[in-house]
Coordinates of C-alpha atoms and ligand atoms in Angstrom, one line a residue:
M1 CA -70.1 -236.2 -158.4
K2 CA -70.4 -234.2 -161.4
L3 CA -70.5 -230.6 -160.2
E4 CA -72.4 -227.9 -162.0
N5 CA -72.3 -224.3 -162.4
S6 CA -75.9 -223.4 -161.7
L7 CA -78.5 -222.5 -159.1
D8 CA -80.2 -225.6 -158.8
F9 CA -77.5 -227.8 -158.8
A10 CA -76.5 -225.4 -155.9
K11 CA -79.6 -225.6 -154.3
S12 CA -79.7 -229.3 -154.6
L13 CA -76.5 -229.7 -152.3
D14 CA -78.0 -227.4 -149.6
N15 CA -81.1 -229.9 -149.7
I16 CA -79.2 -232.9 -149.0
D17 CA -76.5 -230.8 -146.5
P18 CA -76.6 -232.7 -143.2
L19 CA -75.3 -229.0 -142.1
K20 CA -77.9 -227.0 -143.4
N21 CA -80.0 -226.3 -140.5
C22 CA -77.2 -224.7 -139.1
R23 CA -77.0 -222.1 -140.7
E24 CA -79.5 -221.1 -138.2
E25 CA -77.9 -221.0 -135.4
F26 CA -75.7 -217.5 -136.9
I27 CA -76.2 -213.9 -137.2
F28 CA -75.5 -212.8 -140.9
P29 CA -74.5 -209.4 -141.6
K30 CA -77.2 -207.5 -143.8
H31 CA -76.0 -205.4 -147.4
N32 CA -79.1 -204.2 -148.9
N33 CA -81.7 -206.0 -146.3
K34 CA -80.1 -209.0 -147.5
E35 CA -77.6 -211.6 -145.4
V36 CA -74.1 -211.3 -146.8
I37 CA -72.4 -213.9 -148.4
Y38 CA -69.6 -214.5 -145.1
F39 CA -65.7 -216.0 -146.4
T40 CA -64.3 -214.4 -143.6
G41 CA -64.9 -216.8 -140.7
N42 CA -61.0 -217.4 -140.7
S43 CA -61.1 -213.8 -139.6
L44 CA -64.1 -212.9 -137.4
G45 CA -66.1 -216.0 -136.8
L46 CA -70.1 -215.1 -137.3
Q47 CA -71.9 -214.8 -133.6
P48 CA -73.9 -217.3 -132.8
K49 CA -77.5 -216.7 -131.9
R50 CA -77.3 -218.5 -128.1
T51 CA -74.5 -216.0 -127.1
R52 CA -76.4 -213.6 -125.7
S53 CA -78.1 -215.4 -123.9
Y54 CA -74.7 -216.6 -122.2
I55 CA -73.5 -213.4 -121.7
N56 CA -77.2 -212.1 -120.3
E57 CA -77.0 -215.1 -117.9
V58 CA -73.7 -213.5 -116.5
L59 CA -74.9 -210.0 -116.7
S60 CA -77.9 -211.6 -114.5
D61 CA -75.7 -213.4 -112.3
W62 CA -73.5 -210.3 -111.5
G63 CA -76.8 -208.2 -111.1
N64 CA -78.6 -210.2 -108.6
L65 CA -75.7 -212.1 -106.7
G66 CA -72.9 -209.6 -106.8
V67 CA -69.9 -211.2 -105.0
E68 CA -71.7 -214.6 -104.2
G69 CA -71.9 -215.3 -107.9
H70 CA -68.6 -217.1 -108.0
F71 CA -70.0 -219.9 -106.3
T72 CA -73.8 -219.4 -106.8
A73 CA -74.1 -218.1 -110.2
N74 CA -76.1 -220.5 -112.4
R75 CA -72.6 -221.3 -113.8
P76 CA -70.3 -220.4 -111.0
W77 CA -67.2 -217.9 -112.3
W78 CA -64.9 -219.6 -110.1
D79 CA -64.5 -222.7 -111.8
Y80 CA -66.1 -221.4 -115.1
H81 CA -62.6 -221.9 -117.0
E82 CA -63.0 -226.1 -116.4
R83 CA -66.5 -226.3 -118.5
F84 CA -64.2 -226.3 -121.8
S85 CA -62.1 -229.2 -121.0
K86 CA -63.8 -232.0 -122.2
Q87 CA -65.9 -230.5 -125.0
L88 CA -63.0 -228.8 -126.4
A89 CA -60.7 -231.8 -125.9
K90 CA -62.7 -233.7 -128.7
V91 CA -62.0 -230.8 -130.6
V92 CA -58.3 -230.6 -130.4
G93 CA -57.6 -234.5 -129.9
A94 CA -56.8 -234.2 -125.9
K95 CA -57.5 -235.8 -122.7
P96 CA -59.6 -233.4 -121.1
S97 CA -56.7 -232.7 -118.5
E98 CA -54.7 -231.6 -121.1
I99 CA -56.8 -228.5 -122.0
T100 CA -57.1 -225.0 -120.4
V101 CA -58.8 -221.6 -121.5
M102 CA -57.6 -218.3 -120.4
N103 CA -56.2 -215.0 -121.7
T104 CA -55.1 -214.8 -125.5
L105 CA -53.9 -216.2 -128.5
T106 CA -50.0 -214.1 -128.2
V107 CA -50.2 -214.0 -124.2
N108 CA -50.8 -217.4 -124.3
L109 CA -47.6 -218.3 -126.5
H110 CA -45.5 -216.3 -124.3
L111 CA -46.9 -218.0 -121.3
L112 CA -45.9 -221.1 -122.8
M113 CA -42.3 -220.4 -124.2
V114 CA -41.5 -219.9 -120.5
S115 CA -41.8 -223.3 -119.7
F116 CA -41.2 -224.4 -123.5
Y117 CA -38.3 -222.6 -124.5
R118 CA -35.2 -222.9 -122.2
P119 CA -32.3 -222.3 -124.4
T120 CA -28.8 -223.6 -123.0
K121 CA -25.3 -222.8 -124.6
K122 CA -25.4 -225.8 -127.0
R123 CA -29.4 -226.5 -127.3
F124 CA -31.3 -222.4 -128.5
K125 CA -32.8 -222.4 -131.7
I126 CA -36.0 -222.0 -132.6
I127 CA -37.6 -223.3 -135.8
C128 CA -40.1 -221.9 -137.4
E129 CA -41.9 -220.8 -140.3
E130 CA -40.5 -217.9 -142.5
K131 CA -43.2 -215.1 -143.0
A132 CA -45.1 -216.4 -140.0
F133 CA -48.1 -214.4 -138.6
P134 CA -46.4 -211.1 -137.8
S135 CA -47.6 -211.6 -134.1
D136 CA -45.7 -214.9 -134.2
Q137 CA -43.0 -213.0 -135.0
Y138 CA -42.9 -210.7 -132.9
L139 CA -43.3 -213.2 -129.9
I140 CA -40.6 -215.3 -131.2
A141 CA -37.7 -212.6 -132.2
S142 CA -38.7 -211.0 -128.2
Q143 CA -38.7 -214.6 -126.4
V144 CA -35.5 -214.5 -128.0
R145 CA -33.8 -211.0 -127.0
F146 CA -35.6 -211.8 -123.3
H147 CA -32.8 -214.4 -123.1
G148 CA -29.9 -212.9 -124.2
L149 CA -29.6 -213.8 -127.8
N150 CA -29.4 -212.5 -131.0
P151 CA -32.5 -213.3 -133.1
K152 CA -30.4 -213.4 -136.2
D153 CA -28.1 -216.5 -135.0
T154 CA -31.1 -218.6 -133.0
I155 CA -34.1 -218.3 -135.6
V156 CA -34.1 -220.8 -138.2
E157 CA -36.9 -220.1 -140.7
L158 CA -38.4 -222.8 -142.9
K159 CA -38.6 -221.9 -146.4
K160 CA -40.3 -222.4 -149.1
R161 CA -38.5 -223.4 -152.6
K162 CA -38.1 -220.4 -155.4
G163 CA -41.2 -219.7 -157.4
E164 CA -43.7 -221.9 -155.2
H165 CA -46.2 -221.0 -152.9
N166 CA -46.2 -223.8 -150.2
F167 CA -43.5 -225.9 -147.9
R168 CA -42.5 -228.9 -148.9
T169 CA -42.9 -231.4 -146.0
E170 CA -39.2 -233.3 -146.9
D171 CA -37.6 -229.7 -146.7
I172 CA -39.1 -229.0 -142.8
L173 CA -37.8 -231.9 -142.0
N174 CA -34.5 -231.5 -143.9
T175 CA -34.0 -228.5 -141.8
I176 CA -35.3 -229.8 -138.5
E177 CA -32.5 -232.8 -138.5
S178 CA -29.7 -230.0 -140.2
V179 CA -30.2 -228.0 -136.9
G180 CA -30.3 -231.1 -134.9
E181 CA -29.1 -230.7 -131.3
E182 CA -28.8 -226.7 -131.5
C183 CA -32.5 -226.8 -131.6
A184 CA -34.9 -225.8 -128.9
L185 CA -38.1 -225.7 -129.4
V186 CA -39.9 -225.5 -133.1
L187 CA -42.8 -223.7 -132.9
V188 CA -45.1 -223.2 -136.4
G189 CA -48.7 -222.3 -137.4
G190 CA -50.7 -225.6 -138.3
V191 CA -52.3 -223.7 -140.9
N192 CA -50.6 -221.0 -142.8
Y193 CA -52.8 -217.7 -142.4
Y194 CA -51.7 -216.4 -146.0
T195 CA -51.8 -219.7 -148.4
G196 CA -54.2 -222.0 -146.0
Q197 CA -51.6 -224.9 -146.5
V198 CA -52.3 -227.5 -143.1
F199 CA -48.8 -228.7 -142.1
D200 CA -48.5 -232.3 -141.5
I201 CA -48.2 -231.6 -137.9
K202 CA -47.7 -235.4 -137.0
T203 CA -44.4 -236.1 -139.0
I204 CA -42.9 -232.8 -138.0
T205 CA -43.6 -233.4 -134.7
S206 CA -42.5 -237.0 -134.6
V207 CA -39.1 -235.6 -136.3
A208 CA -38.7 -232.5 -133.9
K209 CA -38.9 -234.9 -131.0
S210 CA -36.7 -236.9 -132.3
I211 CA -33.8 -234.9 -132.5
G212 CA -34.7 -233.7 -129.1
A213 CA -36.5 -230.4 -129.3
Y214 CA -39.9 -229.3 -127.5
V215 CA -42.4 -228.8 -130.3
G216 CA -45.5 -225.8 -130.0
W217 CA -47.8 -225.3 -132.7
D218 CA -50.0 -221.9 -133.2
L219 CA -53.6 -223.5 -134.1
A220 CA -55.0 -219.9 -134.9
H221 CA -56.1 -221.8 -138.1
A222 CA -56.3 -225.1 -137.1
V223 CA -58.8 -225.1 -134.6
G224 CA -62.6 -226.1 -135.8
N225 CA -61.2 -226.1 -139.1
I226 CA -59.0 -229.3 -139.4
E227 CA -58.6 -232.8 -137.7
L228 CA -56.5 -232.9 -134.9
K229 CA -54.9 -235.7 -132.4
L230 CA -52.6 -232.9 -130.1
H231 CA -52.5 -235.9 -127.7
E232 CA -52.0 -239.2 -130.1
W233 CA -49.2 -237.3 -131.7
D234 CA -47.2 -236.2 -128.8
V235 CA -47.5 -232.4 -129.4
D236 CA -45.7 -230.9 -126.1
F237 CA -48.0 -227.7 -126.3
A238 CA -50.5 -225.6 -128.4
S239 CA -52.4 -222.6 -128.3
W240 CA -55.4 -221.2 -130.4
C241 CA -57.4 -217.9 -130.7
S242 CA -61.2 -218.9 -130.2
Y243 CA -62.9 -216.0 -132.6
K244 CA -61.7 -217.3 -136.0
Y245 CA -63.2 -220.7 -137.1
M246 CA -64.8 -221.1 -133.5
N247 CA -67.0 -218.3 -133.6
S248 CA -66.4 -216.8 -130.3
G249 CA -66.1 -213.0 -130.9
P250 CA -63.2 -210.6 -131.1
G251 CA -60.4 -211.1 -128.7
S252 CA -62.3 -213.5 -126.9
A253 CA -60.4 -216.3 -125.0
S254 CA -57.6 -218.3 -126.4
G255 CA -57.1 -222.0 -125.8
C256 CA -54.4 -224.0 -124.8
F257 CA -53.2 -227.7 -125.1
I258 CA -50.7 -228.8 -122.9
N259 CA -49.1 -232.6 -122.5
E260 CA -50.1 -234.2 -119.6
K261 CA -46.3 -235.7 -119.2
Y262 CA -45.7 -231.8 -117.6
H263 CA -48.4 -231.8 -115.2
G264 CA -48.0 -232.0 -111.9
L265 CA -44.4 -230.6 -112.1
T266 CA -43.4 -228.0 -109.3
D267 CA -40.2 -227.2 -110.5
I268 CA -40.7 -226.8 -114.3
P269 CA -40.6 -223.1 -115.2
R270 CA -43.5 -220.9 -115.3
F271 CA -45.0 -217.5 -114.9
E272 CA -47.6 -218.3 -112.2
G273 CA -50.8 -216.6 -110.4
W274 CA -53.6 -217.6 -108.1
W275 CA -55.8 -219.3 -110.3
G276 CA -53.3 -221.8 -111.7
H277 CA -53.0 -222.7 -108.1
S278 CA -54.4 -226.2 -106.6
K279 CA -58.1 -225.4 -106.7
E280 CA -59.3 -227.2 -103.4
D281 CA -57.3 -224.4 -101.4
R282 CA -56.9 -221.4 -103.9
F283 CA -58.7 -219.2 -101.1
L284 CA -56.9 -220.2 -98.2
M285 CA -54.2 -217.7 -99.8
G286 CA -51.3 -219.7 -98.5
S287 CA -48.2 -218.4 -99.7
N288 CA -47.0 -221.6 -101.6
F289 CA -47.7 -222.4 -104.9
I290 CA -49.4 -225.9 -105.4
P291 CA -50.0 -226.5 -109.3
E292 CA -53.2 -227.6 -110.0
P293 CA -52.5 -231.1 -111.6
N294 CA -53.4 -230.3 -115.1
A295 CA -52.8 -227.5 -117.9
N296 CA -55.2 -225.4 -115.3
A297 CA -51.8 -224.9 -113.1
W298 CA -50.9 -222.6 -116.5
Q299 CA -53.7 -220.2 -115.3
V300 CA -52.6 -216.8 -113.6
S301 CA -55.4 -214.8 -113.1
N302 CA -59.2 -214.8 -112.1
A303 CA -60.9 -216.1 -115.4
P304 CA -62.5 -213.4 -117.6
I305 CA -66.2 -214.1 -117.7
F306 CA -67.2 -212.1 -120.3
S307 CA -64.6 -213.4 -122.6
L308 CA -64.9 -217.1 -121.5
A309 CA -69.2 -216.9 -122.0
P310 CA -69.1 -216.4 -126.1
Y311 CA -66.9 -219.1 -126.2
L312 CA -68.7 -221.6 -124.3
S313 CA -71.9 -221.0 -125.8
S314 CA -70.2 -221.5 -129.4
L315 CA -68.4 -224.6 -128.2
Q316 CA -72.0 -226.0 -128.0
I317 CA -72.5 -226.0 -131.4
F318 CA -69.0 -227.5 -132.2
D319 CA -69.7 -230.5 -129.5
E320 CA -73.4 -230.7 -130.8
I321 CA -72.5 -231.3 -134.8
G322 CA -68.5 -233.2 -133.9
M323 CA -65.2 -232.4 -136.0
P324 CA -65.9 -235.0 -138.7
K325 CA -69.3 -233.9 -139.8
I326 CA -67.9 -230.5 -140.1
I327 CA -65.0 -231.6 -141.6
E328 CA -67.4 -233.7 -144.7
K329 CA -68.9 -230.7 -145.9
R330 CA -65.7 -228.5 -146.1
N331 CA -64.2 -230.9 -148.1
L332 CA -67.3 -230.8 -150.4
I333 CA -67.7 -226.9 -150.2
V334 CA -64.3 -225.7 -150.6
K335 CA -64.1 -228.3 -154.2
Y336 CA -67.4 -226.2 -155.1
L337 CA -65.8 -223.1 -154.7
E338 CA -62.6 -224.2 -156.4
F339 CA -65.1 -225.8 -159.1
I340 CA -67.0 -222.4 -158.9
L341 CA -63.4 -220.6 -159.4
N342 CA -62.2 -222.2 -162.7
N343 CA -65.8 -221.9 -164.3
V344 CA -65.4 -217.9 -163.4
A345 CA -61.6 -217.9 -165.0
A346 CA -62.7 -219.9 -167.6
N347 CA -66.3 -217.5 -168.5
T348 CA -63.9 -214.2 -167.9
Q349 CA -60.4 -215.6 -169.5
S350 CA -58.9 -214.7 -166.7
N351 CA -55.8 -215.9 -165.1
F352 CA -56.9 -217.2 -161.2
E353 CA -54.1 -218.6 -159.5
I354 CA -55.0 -220.8 -156.3
I355 CA -52.2 -220.8 -154.0
T356 CA -53.5 -223.3 -151.6
P357 CA -52.8 -227.2 -152.4
L358 CA -55.4 -228.7 -154.6
K359 CA -55.4 -231.8 -152.3
S360 CA -57.6 -232.1 -149.9
K361 CA -55.0 -233.5 -147.2
E362 CA -53.1 -230.3 -147.7
R363 CA -56.0 -228.2 -147.6
G364 CA -58.9 -227.0 -145.0
T365 CA -61.2 -224.5 -145.3
Q366 CA -59.4 -221.7 -147.0
L367 CA -58.5 -221.1 -150.1
S368 CA -56.2 -218.4 -151.1
V369 CA -56.5 -216.9 -155.0
F370 CA -54.4 -214.6 -156.8
L371 CA -56.9 -212.9 -159.1
H372 CA -54.2 -212.0 -161.3
G373 CA -54.8 -208.5 -163.2
Y374 CA -57.8 -207.3 -161.3
G375 CA -56.1 -206.5 -158.0
R376 CA -57.7 -204.1 -155.2
K377 CA -60.5 -203.3 -157.5
I378 CA -62.1 -206.6 -157.7
F379 CA -62.0 -206.9 -153.5
D380 CA -63.9 -203.5 -153.4
Y381 CA -66.8 -204.5 -155.8
L382 CA -67.3 -208.0 -153.7
M383 CA -67.4 -206.3 -150.4
S384 CA -69.8 -203.4 -152.1
N385 CA -71.8 -206.0 -154.1
G386 CA -71.9 -208.4 -150.0
V387 CA -69.6 -210.6 -150.6
F388 CA -67.4 -210.3 -147.9
V389 CA -63.6 -211.5 -148.5
D390 CA -60.1 -210.6 -147.1
W391 CA -57.6 -208.9 -149.4
R392 CA -54.1 -209.3 -148.3
E393 CA -50.9 -207.6 -149.8
P394 CA -50.0 -207.7 -152.6
N395 CA -52.8 -209.4 -154.1
V396 CA -54.3 -212.1 -152.3
I397 CA -57.9 -212.7 -151.7
R398 CA -58.9 -215.2 -149.2
L399 CA -62.0 -217.1 -149.0
A400 CA -63.3 -219.6 -146.3
P401 CA -66.3 -221.0 -147.3
V402 CA -67.2 -222.1 -143.6
P403 CA -69.1 -225.6 -143.6
L404 CA -71.4 -224.7 -140.2
Y405 CA -72.4 -221.2 -141.7
V406 CA -71.9 -221.1 -146.0
S407 CA -74.5 -222.6 -148.2
Y408 CA -73.6 -224.1 -151.8
V409 CA -75.7 -221.3 -152.6
D410 CA -73.7 -218.9 -151.4
I411 CA -70.8 -220.5 -153.5
Y412 CA -72.9 -220.1 -156.7
N413 CA -73.9 -216.5 -155.9
F414 CA -70.5 -215.3 -155.0
G415 CA -69.5 -216.3 -158.5
K416 CA -72.0 -214.8 -160.3
V417 CA -70.6 -211.7 -158.4
L418 CA -67.3 -212.1 -159.0
Q419 CA -68.1 -212.8 -162.9
S420 CA -70.3 -209.5 -163.0
G421 CA -67.5 -208.0 -161.1
I422 CA -64.8 -208.6 -163.7
N423 CA -67.0 -208.2 -166.6
S424 CA -68.0 -204.6 -165.6
L425 CA -63.8 -203.8 -164.9
K426 CA -63.4 -205.2 -168.1
G427 CA -65.6 -202.5 -169.5
I428 CA -64.6 -199.6 -167.5
S429 CA -60.7 -200.6 -168.7
K430 CA -62.0 -200.4 -172.5
N431 CA -64.2 -197.0 -171.5
Ligands
PLP501 C1 -55.0 -214.7 -135.5 C2 -53.4 -215.2 -135.4 C3 -53.1 -214.5 -134.3 C4 -54.0 -213.7 -133.4 O1 -53.2 -213.4 -132.1 P1 -54.3 -212.6 -130.8 O2 -52.9 -212.8 -129.6 O3 -55.4 -213.4 -130.7 O4 -54.5 -211.6 -131.2 C5 -51.7 -215.1 -134.1 N1 -50.8 -215.8 -134.7 C6 -51.5 -216.7 -135.9 C7 -51.1 -217.2 -136.6 C8 -52.9 -216.5 -136.1 O5 -53.6 -216.5 -137.2

């Protein structure tokens, strides 16, 4: 398809967009009474309109039923967390029994590391990517110290080559193989939060398993964004937050995948609580822990219904549309964004550097761009003109044209705002 930088062309893409009605499912912030152009769904997804009714339902049930709501609410609370498994399993490519929803992401990775990071004298190292999301760095270093080890001798960081913005799979695999039997765990982000690079989860998992390590993935930027086949790829565990591409609201509950190989074990190290106990006799209040025969065994506390309800509501949208359609639109809209960026760069004689891989296999919804020469001023200009983008030091702008609710006309309009912003900055610097 030949792309064009024109309003008519953008409109024509919207007209044939199979997801065009999906935008109506979401509430957009307004700027000067107009819906903003929202490119920050990789940070906090927009609120689905249907979410309010899910929360209101819990409020009404609680008001009307009190404690009885645990069993008689419209969606009873005692097993509310089980309602995610079938639909989330489709989003991440798992068996329903391998899915559970609980706590928040960093907490879950800590809990999962109790089971899957079990250093011995010989096998104790953790491989992660350099400059991982800060929470993951703190998580890993503190786990290492918790086991009485020194992070410096224990954490092996995957590195990019000098002058390159992305990791090369061959380098990742070489590092894994060279750490070899000293490696206890490989724990990497499935999509790099800064560059938007999509890792080859399948290949990395398989090589890490071949050296006898456990493999876990932080899927914060991957879930709802890229195709995942966690079960088929033989991943040991994974976790993700739900408030980015999955639109479940600030700090809402996190999802976990735990490979079925580890279900039903009573001797696996695990931090346990009553919500992980076999549901049939959970309320008999016995003193022996009998694990649920699935990923729910990792549950700890009474499920946080007000954090689950928005996730359950937004998950319905994914279930109705399905990941293949989302990915199909994602590929085209990201390509259109790239095209518009290149157009604006040419029109303004600017030097934009897209640091996200150009191959569609290696990128998802996000483009990260160095807008060389314009710095934070262009970010401020965009924000004050109704374009929500994300700024990361030193001077990267991250743009996520989320296929569920961003239109092609949004992309076109973004290009116009960006171009006039650059022109006005140039005008200012001339004075
Ligand atoms: C967003 C994000 C987190 C956030 O963790 P929370 O515990 O939900 O605050 C962690 N890791 C990565 C890679 C992220 O992108």
